[in-house]
Coordinates of C-alpha atoms in Angstrom, one line a residue:
M19 CA 177.7 110.4 218.0
F20 CA 178.7 107.0 216.6
K21 CA 182.5 107.7 216.8
G22 CA 184.4 105.7 219.4
Q23 CA 181.7 103.2 220.2
P24 CA 182.6 99.5 220.2
K25 CA 181.3 97.7 217.2
G26 CA 179.6 95.1 219.4
L27 CA 177.0 97.8 220.2
F28 CA 175.9 98.0 216.6
A29 CA 175.6 94.2 216.2
L30 CA 173.5 94.0 219.4
A31 CA 171.4 97.0 218.4
L32 CA 170.6 95.6 215.0
A33 CA 169.7 92.2 216.4
N34 CA 167.3 94.0 218.8
T35 CA 165.9 96.2 215.9
G36 CA 164.7 93.1 214.0
E37 CA 163.1 91.5 217.1
R38 CA 161.4 94.7 218.1
F39 CA 160.0 95.3 214.5
G40 CA 158.2 92.0 214.8
Y41 CA 157.0 92.6 218.3
Y42 CA 155.6 96.1 217.6
T43 CA 154.0 94.9 214.4
M44 CA 152.1 92.4 216.4
L45 CA 151.4 94.9 219.2
A46 CA 150.1 97.5 216.9
I47 CA 147.1 95.3 215.9
F48 CA 146.8 93.0 218.9
L49 CA 144.1 94.9 220.8
L50 CA 142.2 95.4 217.5
F51 CA 142.6 91.7 216.8
L52 CA 141.0 90.8 220.2
Q53 CA 138.0 92.9 219.6
A54 CA 137.6 92.0 215.9
K55 CA 137.9 88.3 216.2
F56 CA 136.4 87.5 219.6
G57 CA 134.1 90.5 220.1
F58 CA 135.7 91.5 223.4
S59 CA 134.6 94.7 225.1
A60 CA 137.1 97.6 225.5
A61 CA 137.6 96.5 229.2
A62 CA 138.1 92.8 228.4
A63 CA 140.5 93.5 225.5
G64 CA 142.4 96.0 227.6
Q65 CA 142.8 93.4 230.3
F66 CA 144.2 90.9 227.8
Y67 CA 146.5 93.5 226.4
A68 CA 147.7 94.6 229.9
I69 CA 148.2 91.0 231.2
F70 CA 150.2 90.1 228.1
L71 CA 152.4 93.2 228.4
A72 CA 152.9 92.5 232.1
A73 CA 154.0 89.0 231.3
V74 CA 156.4 90.1 228.6
Y75 CA 158.1 92.6 230.9
F76 CA 157.9 90.4 234.1
M77 CA 159.6 87.4 232.5
P78 CA 163.0 89.1 232.3
V79 CA 163.2 88.7 236.1
I80 CA 163.4 84.9 235.6
G81 CA 165.5 85.3 232.5
G82 CA 168.0 87.6 234.3
W83 CA 168.1 85.2 237.3
L84 CA 168.8 82.3 235.0
A85 CA 171.4 84.2 233.0
D86 CA 173.3 85.1 236.2
K87 CA 173.8 81.3 236.6
I88 CA 174.2 79.9 233.0
G89 CA 175.2 82.9 230.9
F90 CA 173.6 85.8 229.0
G91 CA 174.3 84.5 225.5
K92 CA 172.7 81.1 226.1
C93 CA 169.5 82.8 227.3
V94 CA 169.4 85.2 224.3
I95 CA 169.6 82.4 221.8
T96 CA 167.1 80.2 223.7
G97 CA 164.7 83.2 223.9
V98 CA 164.7 83.8 220.2
C99 CA 163.8 80.1 219.5
V100 CA 160.9 80.2 222.1
M101 CA 159.6 83.5 220.7
F102 CA 159.6 82.2 217.2
A103 CA 157.4 79.3 218.2
G104 CA 155.0 81.7 219.9
Y105 CA 154.7 84.0 216.9
L106 CA 154.3 81.0 214.6
C107 CA 151.3 79.8 216.7
L108 CA 149.8 83.3 216.8
A109 CA 150.0 83.5 213.0
I110 CA 147.9 80.4 212.4
P111 CA 144.4 81.5 211.1
T112 CA 141.5 79.8 213.0
D113 CA 137.8 80.1 212.6
A114 CA 136.3 82.5 215.2
F115 CA 133.1 80.6 215.3
A116 CA 133.5 77.0 214.4
A117 CA 136.6 76.6 216.6
R118 CA 136.3 79.4 219.1
G119 CA 137.7 77.4 222.0
F120 CA 140.6 76.2 220.1
A121 CA 141.4 79.7 218.7
L122 CA 141.4 81.1 222.2
T123 CA 143.6 78.3 223.6
L124 CA 146.1 78.6 220.7
M125 CA 146.3 82.3 221.2
I126 CA 146.9 82.1 224.9
G127 CA 149.6 79.5 224.5
A128 CA 151.2 81.6 221.8
L129 CA 151.2 84.7 224.1
L130 CA 152.8 82.6 226.9
L131 CA 155.6 81.4 224.6
I132 CA 156.2 85.0 223.4
A133 CA 156.4 86.3 227.0
V134 CA 158.8 83.5 228.1
G135 CA 161.0 84.0 225.0
T136 CA 161.1 87.8 225.5
G137 CA 162.1 87.3 229.1
L138 CA 165.1 85.3 228.1
F139 CA 166.1 87.6 225.3
K140 CA 165.3 91.2 226.1
G141 CA 167.0 92.0 229.4
N142 CA 170.0 89.8 228.8
L143 CA 170.8 91.4 225.4
Q144 CA 170.9 94.8 227.2
V145 CA 173.2 93.4 229.9
L146 CA 175.6 92.4 227.1
V147 CA 175.5 96.0 225.9
G148 CA 176.2 97.3 229.4
N149 CA 179.1 94.8 229.8
L150 CA 180.8 96.4 226.7
Y151 CA 181.1 99.6 228.8
D152 CA 182.6 98.0 231.8
N153 CA 185.8 98.5 229.9
P154 CA 187.4 101.8 231.1
Q155 CA 188.1 102.7 227.5
Y156 CA 184.3 103.0 226.8
A157 CA 182.9 103.8 230.3
A158 CA 182.2 107.4 229.6
K159 CA 180.1 106.6 226.6
R160 CA 177.6 104.3 228.5
D161 CA 174.7 106.8 228.5
S162 CA 175.1 107.7 224.8
A163 CA 175.4 104.0 223.9
F164 CA 172.1 103.2 225.4
S165 CA 170.5 106.2 223.7
L166 CA 171.7 104.8 220.4
F167 CA 170.6 101.3 221.4
Y168 CA 167.2 102.7 222.3
M169 CA 167.0 104.6 219.0
A170 CA 167.7 101.3 217.1
I171 CA 164.8 99.7 219.0
N172 CA 162.5 102.4 217.7
I173 CA 163.6 102.0 214.1
G174 CA 161.9 98.6 214.2
A175 CA 158.9 100.0 216.0
M176 CA 158.5 102.9 213.6
F177 CA 157.9 100.7 210.6
A178 CA 155.7 98.2 212.5
P179 CA 152.2 100.0 212.2
T180 CA 152.7 100.5 208.4
A181 CA 153.6 96.9 207.9
A182 CA 150.5 95.8 209.9
T183 CA 148.3 98.2 208.0
A184 CA 149.6 97.1 204.6
L185 CA 149.0 93.5 205.3
T186 CA 145.6 94.1 206.7
N187 CA 144.4 96.2 203.7
S188 CA 146.0 93.8 201.2
H189 CA 144.2 90.7 202.6
L190 CA 140.9 92.5 202.9
A191 CA 141.1 93.7 199.4
K192 CA 141.7 90.2 198.1
A193 CA 138.6 89.1 200.0
G194 CA 136.6 92.0 198.4
L195 CA 136.3 93.9 201.7
I196 CA 137.5 97.2 203.1
Y197 CA 138.5 98.1 206.7
K198 CA 135.9 100.1 208.7
A199 CA 136.5 100.5 212.4
D200 CA 132.8 100.0 213.4
I201 CA 132.0 96.9 211.4
P202 CA 133.5 94.1 213.6
A203 CA 131.7 95.3 216.7
L204 CA 128.4 95.7 214.8
A205 CA 128.9 92.2 213.3
H206 CA 129.5 90.6 216.7
Q207 CA 126.4 92.5 218.2
F208 CA 124.3 91.2 215.4
L209 CA 125.5 87.6 215.8
N210 CA 124.9 87.6 219.5
G211 CA 121.4 89.0 219.0
S212 CA 121.9 92.4 220.5
L213 CA 121.5 94.2 217.1
S214 CA 118.6 93.8 214.7
D215 CA 118.9 93.0 211.0
T216 CA 117.6 96.5 210.2
S217 CA 120.1 98.3 212.4
L218 CA 123.0 96.3 211.0
L219 CA 121.9 96.9 207.4
Q220 CA 121.5 100.6 208.0
S221 CA 125.0 100.8 209.6
L222 CA 126.6 98.8 206.8
Q223 CA 125.0 101.1 204.2
A224 CA 126.4 104.1 206.1
S225 CA 129.9 102.5 206.4
M226 CA 130.1 101.2 202.9
P227 CA 128.2 103.6 200.6
G228 CA 127.9 102.3 197.1
S229 CA 128.1 98.6 198.0
D230 CA 125.1 96.3 197.4
V231 CA 124.6 95.5 201.1
T232 CA 120.8 94.8 200.5
A233 CA 121.7 91.6 198.8
M234 CA 123.8 90.2 201.6
N235 CA 123.0 87.3 203.9
L236 CA 123.8 89.3 207.1
T237 CA 124.9 86.3 209.1
D238 CA 127.2 85.0 206.4
F239 CA 128.6 88.5 205.8
S240 CA 129.3 89.1 209.5
Q241 CA 131.1 85.8 209.9
Y242 CA 133.0 86.3 206.6
Y243 CA 134.1 89.8 207.6
I244 CA 135.2 88.9 211.1
N245 CA 137.2 85.8 209.9
N246 CA 138.9 87.7 207.1
L247 CA 139.9 90.6 209.3
A248 CA 141.2 88.2 211.9
T249 CA 143.2 86.4 209.2
A250 CA 144.6 89.7 208.0
Y251 CA 145.9 90.3 211.5
N252 CA 147.4 86.8 211.6
L253 CA 149.5 87.8 208.6
G254 CA 150.8 90.8 210.7
F255 CA 151.8 88.4 213.4
A256 CA 153.7 86.3 210.9
V257 CA 156.0 89.3 210.2
A258 CA 157.5 88.7 213.7
C259 CA 158.7 85.2 212.6
V260 CA 160.6 86.6 209.6
S261 CA 162.1 89.4 211.7
L262 CA 163.4 87.0 214.3
I263 CA 165.2 85.0 211.7
I264 CA 167.0 88.2 210.6
S265 CA 167.8 89.1 214.2
I266 CA 169.3 85.8 215.1
A267 CA 171.4 85.8 211.9
I268 CA 172.8 89.2 212.8
Y269 CA 173.5 88.1 216.4
L270 CA 175.3 84.8 215.5
G271 CA 177.1 86.3 212.5
C272 CA 178.6 89.2 214.5
R273 CA 179.1 87.3 217.8
S274 CA 182.8 87.7 217.7
W275 CA 182.3 91.5 218.1
F276 CA 180.8 91.2 221.6
K277 CA 181.8 87.7 222.8
H278 CA 184.1 89.1 225.4
A279 CA 181.1 90.8 227.0
D280 CA 179.2 87.5 227.3
V281 CA 180.5 86.8 230.8
N282 CA 178.5 86.9 234.1
A283 CA 180.1 87.2 237.5
K284 CA 180.2 83.4 238.0
Q285 CA 182.0 82.9 234.7
A286 CA 184.4 85.7 235.4
A287 CA 185.4 84.3 238.8
A288 CA 186.0 80.9 237.2
S289 CA 188.3 82.4 234.7
N290 CA 190.1 84.7 237.2
A291 CA 188.9 87.8 235.3
P292 CA 188.7 91.0 237.4
V293 CA 185.3 91.6 239.0
Q294 CA 184.3 94.8 240.8
E295 CA 184.1 94.1 244.5
L296 CA 181.5 95.8 246.7
T297 CA 181.1 95.9 250.4
P298 CA 177.8 94.4 251.8
K299 CA 176.6 98.0 252.6
Q300 CA 177.4 99.2 249.0
T301 CA 175.6 96.3 247.6
K302 CA 172.5 96.9 249.8
D303 CA 172.5 100.6 249.1
R304 CA 172.7 100.1 245.4
I305 CA 169.9 97.5 245.4
V306 CA 167.6 99.7 247.6
A307 CA 168.2 102.7 245.3
L308 CA 167.4 100.6 242.2
I309 CA 164.2 99.2 243.7
F310 CA 163.1 102.7 244.7
V311 CA 163.6 103.9 241.1
F312 CA 161.8 100.8 239.8
A313 CA 158.8 101.6 242.0
V314 CA 158.5 105.2 240.7
V315 CA 158.8 104.4 237.0
I316 CA 155.9 102.0 237.3
F317 CA 153.6 104.9 236.9
F318 CA 155.4 106.2 233.9
W319 CA 154.9 103.0 232.1
M320 CA 151.2 102.9 233.1
A321 CA 150.8 106.3 231.5
F322 CA 153.0 105.6 228.5
H323 CA 151.5 102.3 227.4
Q324 CA 148.2 103.9 226.7
N325 CA 149.4 103.9 223.1
G326 CA 148.0 100.5 222.5
S327 CA 144.8 100.9 224.5
S328 CA 143.0 104.1 225.5
L329 CA 144.9 106.3 223.0
T330 CA 144.1 103.7 220.2
Y331 CA 140.4 103.8 221.3
F332 CA 140.6 107.6 221.1
A333 CA 142.2 107.4 217.6
R334 CA 139.4 105.0 216.5
D335 CA 136.3 106.7 218.0
Y336 CA 137.2 110.4 218.5
T337 CA 139.7 111.3 215.8
Q338 CA 139.1 112.1 212.2
S339 CA 139.7 109.1 209.9
T340 CA 141.0 111.3 207.1
V341 CA 143.8 113.9 206.9
A342 CA 144.7 116.5 204.3
G343 CA 147.4 119.2 204.0
P344 CA 150.9 119.1 205.3
L345 CA 149.9 116.8 208.2
K346 CA 149.4 113.9 205.9
I347 CA 153.2 113.5 205.5
G348 CA 153.2 112.0 209.0
F349 CA 151.2 109.1 207.7
N350 CA 153.7 108.2 205.0
I351 CA 156.3 106.0 206.8
W352 CA 158.8 106.4 204.0
A353 CA 158.7 110.2 204.2
L354 CA 159.1 109.9 208.0
A355 CA 162.1 107.6 207.5
L356 CA 163.8 110.1 205.2
I357 CA 163.1 112.9 207.7
A358 CA 164.5 110.9 210.6
V359 CA 167.7 110.0 208.6
S360 CA 168.1 113.7 207.6
V361 CA 168.4 114.6 211.3
Y362 CA 171.5 112.4 211.5
T363 CA 173.0 113.7 208.3
L364 CA 172.3 117.3 209.4
F365 CA 174.3 116.7 212.6
S366 CA 177.0 115.1 210.5
T367 CA 177.2 118.3 208.5
F368 CA 178.2 120.3 211.6
Q369 CA 180.2 117.6 213.3
S370 CA 182.3 116.2 210.4
E371 CA 186.0 117.0 210.9
T372 CA 186.7 117.6 207.2
A373 CA 185.3 120.0 204.7
K374 CA 184.6 117.1 202.3
G375 CA 182.6 115.3 205.0
K376 CA 180.6 118.4 205.8
T377 CA 179.8 118.9 202.1
I378 CA 178.7 115.4 201.5
S379 CA 176.5 115.3 204.6
G380 CA 174.9 118.6 203.5
I381 CA 174.1 117.3 200.1
V382 CA 172.7 114.1 201.4
T383 CA 170.5 116.1 203.9
V384 CA 169.1 118.2 201.1
A385 CA 168.5 115.1 199.0
L386 CA 166.6 113.4 201.9
W387 CA 164.4 116.5 202.3
A388 CA 163.7 116.6 198.6
G389 CA 162.8 112.9 198.6
A390 CA 160.4 113.4 201.6
Y391 CA 158.8 116.4 199.7
L392 CA 158.3 114.3 196.5
L393 CA 156.7 111.5 198.5
Y394 CA 154.4 114.1 200.1
A395 CA 153.6 115.7 196.7
G396 CA 152.6 112.3 195.3
M397 CA 150.0 111.6 198.0
P398 CA 146.3 112.2 197.3
D399 CA 144.8 115.4 198.5
V400 CA 142.9 113.5 201.3
I401 CA 144.1 110.2 202.7
N402 CA 142.3 107.7 204.9
I403 CA 144.1 106.7 208.2
L404 CA 143.7 103.7 210.5
P405 CA 143.9 103.8 214.3
Q406 CA 147.1 101.8 214.6
Q407 CA 149.0 104.3 212.3
F408 CA 149.2 106.8 215.1
Q409 CA 151.6 104.4 216.9
Q410 CA 154.3 105.1 214.4
F411 CA 154.8 108.6 215.7
N412 CA 156.3 107.7 219.0
P413 CA 159.2 105.6 217.5
F414 CA 159.7 108.2 214.8
F415 CA 160.1 110.9 217.4
V416 CA 162.5 108.7 219.4
V417 CA 164.7 108.1 216.3
A418 CA 164.6 111.7 215.2
L419 CA 165.1 113.3 218.6
T420 CA 167.8 111.0 219.9
P421 CA 170.7 112.9 218.4
I422 CA 169.2 116.2 219.7
S423 CA 168.9 114.6 223.2
M424 CA 172.4 113.3 223.1
A425 CA 173.8 116.7 221.9
I426 CA 172.0 118.5 224.8
F427 CA 173.3 116.1 227.4
A428 CA 176.8 116.1 226.0
S429 CA 176.8 119.9 226.1
L430 CA 175.7 119.9 229.7
A431 CA 178.2 117.2 230.6
S432 CA 181.0 119.2 229.1
K433 CA 180.0 122.0 231.5
G434 CA 179.6 119.7 234.5
K435 CA 175.9 120.3 234.6
E436 CA 174.4 117.1 233.2
P437 CA 171.5 115.9 235.4
S438 CA 171.9 112.6 237.2
A439 CA 169.8 109.6 236.0
P440 CA 167.4 109.9 239.0
R441 CA 166.9 113.6 238.2
K442 CA 166.2 112.8 234.6
I443 CA 163.6 110.3 235.6
G444 CA 161.9 112.8 237.8
L445 CA 161.8 115.3 235.1
G446 CA 160.4 112.7 232.7
M447 CA 157.4 112.1 235.0
F448 CA 156.5 115.8 234.9
V449 CA 156.8 115.9 231.1
A450 CA 154.6 112.8 230.8
A451 CA 151.9 114.6 232.7
L452 CA 151.9 117.4 230.1
G453 CA 151.1 114.9 227.4
Y454 CA 147.8 114.1 229.1
L455 CA 147.0 117.7 229.5
I456 CA 146.8 117.8 225.7
M457 CA 144.4 114.9 225.8
L458 CA 142.2 116.9 228.3
A459 CA 142.0 119.7 225.7
A460 CA 141.2 117.2 222.9
S461 CA 138.4 115.6 224.9
K462 CA 136.6 118.9 225.7
G463 CA 133.0 118.7 224.6
Q464 CA 133.3 115.1 223.5
P465 CA 130.6 112.5 224.5
A466 CA 131.6 109.8 227.0
P467 CA 132.5 106.4 225.5
S468 CA 129.2 105.0 227.0
E469 CA 127.3 107.6 225.0
L470 CA 128.8 106.7 221.6
V471 CA 126.3 103.9 221.0
N472 CA 123.6 106.6 220.8
V473 CA 125.5 108.6 218.1
G474 CA 126.5 105.9 215.7
G475 CA 129.5 104.4 217.5
V476 CA 131.9 107.2 216.8
S477 CA 132.1 110.9 217.8
P478 CA 129.8 113.1 215.6
D479 CA 132.5 115.8 215.9
P480 CA 135.9 114.0 215.7
V481 CA 139.0 116.0 216.5
V482 CA 142.0 116.7 214.2
P483 CA 144.9 114.2 214.4
T484 CA 147.2 116.9 215.7
Y485 CA 146.0 116.3 219.3
L486 CA 147.2 112.7 219.3
I487 CA 150.4 113.5 217.4
S488 CA 151.2 116.2 219.9
T489 CA 150.5 113.8 222.8
Y490 CA 152.9 111.3 221.3
L491 CA 155.6 114.0 220.9
V492 CA 155.4 115.0 224.5
L493 CA 155.4 111.4 225.8
T494 CA 158.5 110.8 223.6
F495 CA 160.3 113.7 225.4
A496 CA 159.4 112.0 228.7
E497 CA 160.5 108.6 227.4
L498 CA 163.9 109.9 226.3
L499 CA 164.5 111.3 229.7
L500 CA 163.5 108.1 231.4
S501 CA 163.9 104.9 229.5
P502 CA 167.4 104.8 227.9
M503 CA 168.8 106.6 230.9
G504 CA 167.1 104.2 233.3
I505 CA 168.5 101.2 231.4
S506 CA 172.0 102.7 231.4
F507 CA 171.6 103.5 235.2
V508 CA 170.7 99.9 236.0
S509 CA 173.7 98.5 233.9
K510 CA 176.0 100.9 235.8
V511 CA 174.7 100.6 239.3
A512 CA 173.7 96.9 239.6
P513 CA 176.1 94.9 241.7
P514 CA 178.1 92.5 239.4
K515 CA 176.6 89.3 240.9
F516 CA 173.1 90.5 240.3
K517 CA 173.3 92.3 236.9
G518 CA 170.8 90.0 235.2
L519 CA 168.4 90.0 238.0
M520 CA 168.5 93.8 238.4
M521 CA 167.9 94.3 234.7
G522 CA 165.1 91.9 235.0
L523 CA 163.6 93.9 237.9
W524 CA 163.7 97.0 235.7
F525 CA 161.5 95.2 233.3
A526 CA 159.3 93.9 236.2
A527 CA 158.6 97.5 237.1
T528 CA 157.6 98.0 233.4
A529 CA 155.4 94.9 233.7
I530 CA 153.5 96.2 236.7
G531 CA 153.1 99.5 234.9
N532 CA 151.9 97.7 231.8
Y533 CA 149.3 95.8 233.8
L534 CA 148.1 99.0 235.5
S535 CA 147.7 100.5 232.0
S536 CA 144.5 98.4 231.8
I537 CA 142.8 100.7 234.4
P538 CA 141.9 103.4 231.8
S539 CA 140.5 100.6 229.5
M540 CA 138.5 99.2 232.4
L541 CA 137.1 102.7 233.1
W542 CA 136.7 103.6 229.4
D543 CA 133.0 102.7 229.1
N544 CA 132.1 104.0 232.6
V545 CA 133.5 107.5 233.0
P546 CA 133.9 110.7 230.9
L547 CA 137.1 111.0 228.9
W548 CA 138.6 113.7 231.2
V549 CA 138.6 111.3 234.2
N550 CA 141.0 108.9 232.5
W551 CA 143.4 111.6 231.5
T552 CA 143.3 113.4 234.9
V553 CA 144.1 110.1 236.7
L554 CA 147.1 109.6 234.5
M555 CA 148.3 113.2 234.9
A556 CA 148.0 113.0 238.7
L557 CA 149.9 109.8 239.0
C558 CA 152.8 111.2 236.9
V559 CA 153.0 114.4 238.9
I560 CA 152.9 112.6 242.3
S561 CA 155.6 110.2 241.1
G562 CA 157.8 113.0 240.0
L563 CA 157.4 114.8 243.3
V564 CA 158.3 111.6 245.2
M565 CA 161.4 111.1 243.0
F566 CA 162.7 114.7 243.7
S567 CA 162.0 114.3 247.4
M568 CA 164.4 111.3 247.5
L569 CA 167.0 112.7 245.0
K570 CA 169.9 113.3 247.4
K571 CA 169.7 109.8 248.9
L572 CA 169.5 108.2 245.5
E573 CA 172.5 110.2 244.2
A574 CA 174.5 109.4 247.3
A575 CA 173.8 105.7 247.2
T576 CA 174.8 105.4 243.5
A577 CA 177.7 107.8 243.3

């Protein structure tokens, strides 16, 4: 799995892991922050979320175009600096009431800096990875390399929700408060006059039994709760600043491992280095094929990025807020980490070339399982869970399933039966549709979001967390078929003179999909739950059918 890979891959992967940890810590709580601090509706918060995601993934087009002219490494370093400034601004606590205009302006400026910095950093770092595999010595390992690179991204993402949750709970505890999903919305409704004193008091007594809510000044309490919850989220955003410092330290400290890959076509020509020459027709065919693939995967990203919007709403309003039994191990990030690592040591047990290596790997695997069980055994019988914690399942599944995915494709490749990248993408669209079939089952009999206000703000009969966890598992299967393979495909097929731009356009397709992910949020308060999930299913199925209808042309153009 790791054997035979250039060491530059590991340096670039670790640099990306740190940056992604900060980004996903921020993203895990961003939508909740918008609603908690500013009182945005689900539709408005979803629009903000989608526009930000679209900007983050569109900016690599500009970053890639610029890198094709001045160099990939320069853009990567500049991007880290710009992102740092953005996260620093986002981490500054501001009063949601006394300085609302300033708070909004600062947040929007911070988001713009993060988007620009990500555009300079993200795509160009991945081009550097791809360039390592232009060397014939490593060319056959390109797909497996991007699977490992993608796994490293998700290591950072896996720990992000837990970091955000820990900081949120810690700050609220210091302020003498506890997190309850319904309190921010109730407080905003009371402050804008749409909720009476009596209704707020009754809701607070139900949400915080045992507390002396009758003695509260409700206006002061509402503002105090909102500001402290927002500040708790600010601390989560500050994590990204720390993780970026670690990322750039790894990048600069190990630069000699991949410096030879930091060469664009213009720089290669100036130094008389060999550059792959394509005919105008080959260049055109490759670009057309890539653009077609970009167009299709838009709808995957639209469906996939519901994790931070409609699936988070479902976790908050329709899913049980407590868990017991074996399932609770999924909400202990350290137990999940041990289980994920054990997958790799288990593979090593079978793949090691010496008896000693097999024995050591086997012992470590058993020790990791024992550690995970001890963590589980030490948990309370019933634990409380927060909506953002569900977002740790997707990256966990990516990390744990990557070696299995690599083993399957390696086995198929050895028999000459490995599917092409376009075929994998088409299959991924069908698998994604199955994920929302699970959500259809979960939503059966549930009230529409517009009806929740009549039943206390949350479902009177919330579903077990298994539905959401299963959905994330199936979406992860789809993601592994589509995302790392797609990035590898772009790095391989893109004409040398347009590598940065083509990688940027891959992210632009993601940007459009991310923006379209706001559609379910916009519909959230206006349609039954099943409508949202059916729309997402249908789009994935149609996209998969279109991909398969064009398969022969795509494979011929990129052979």
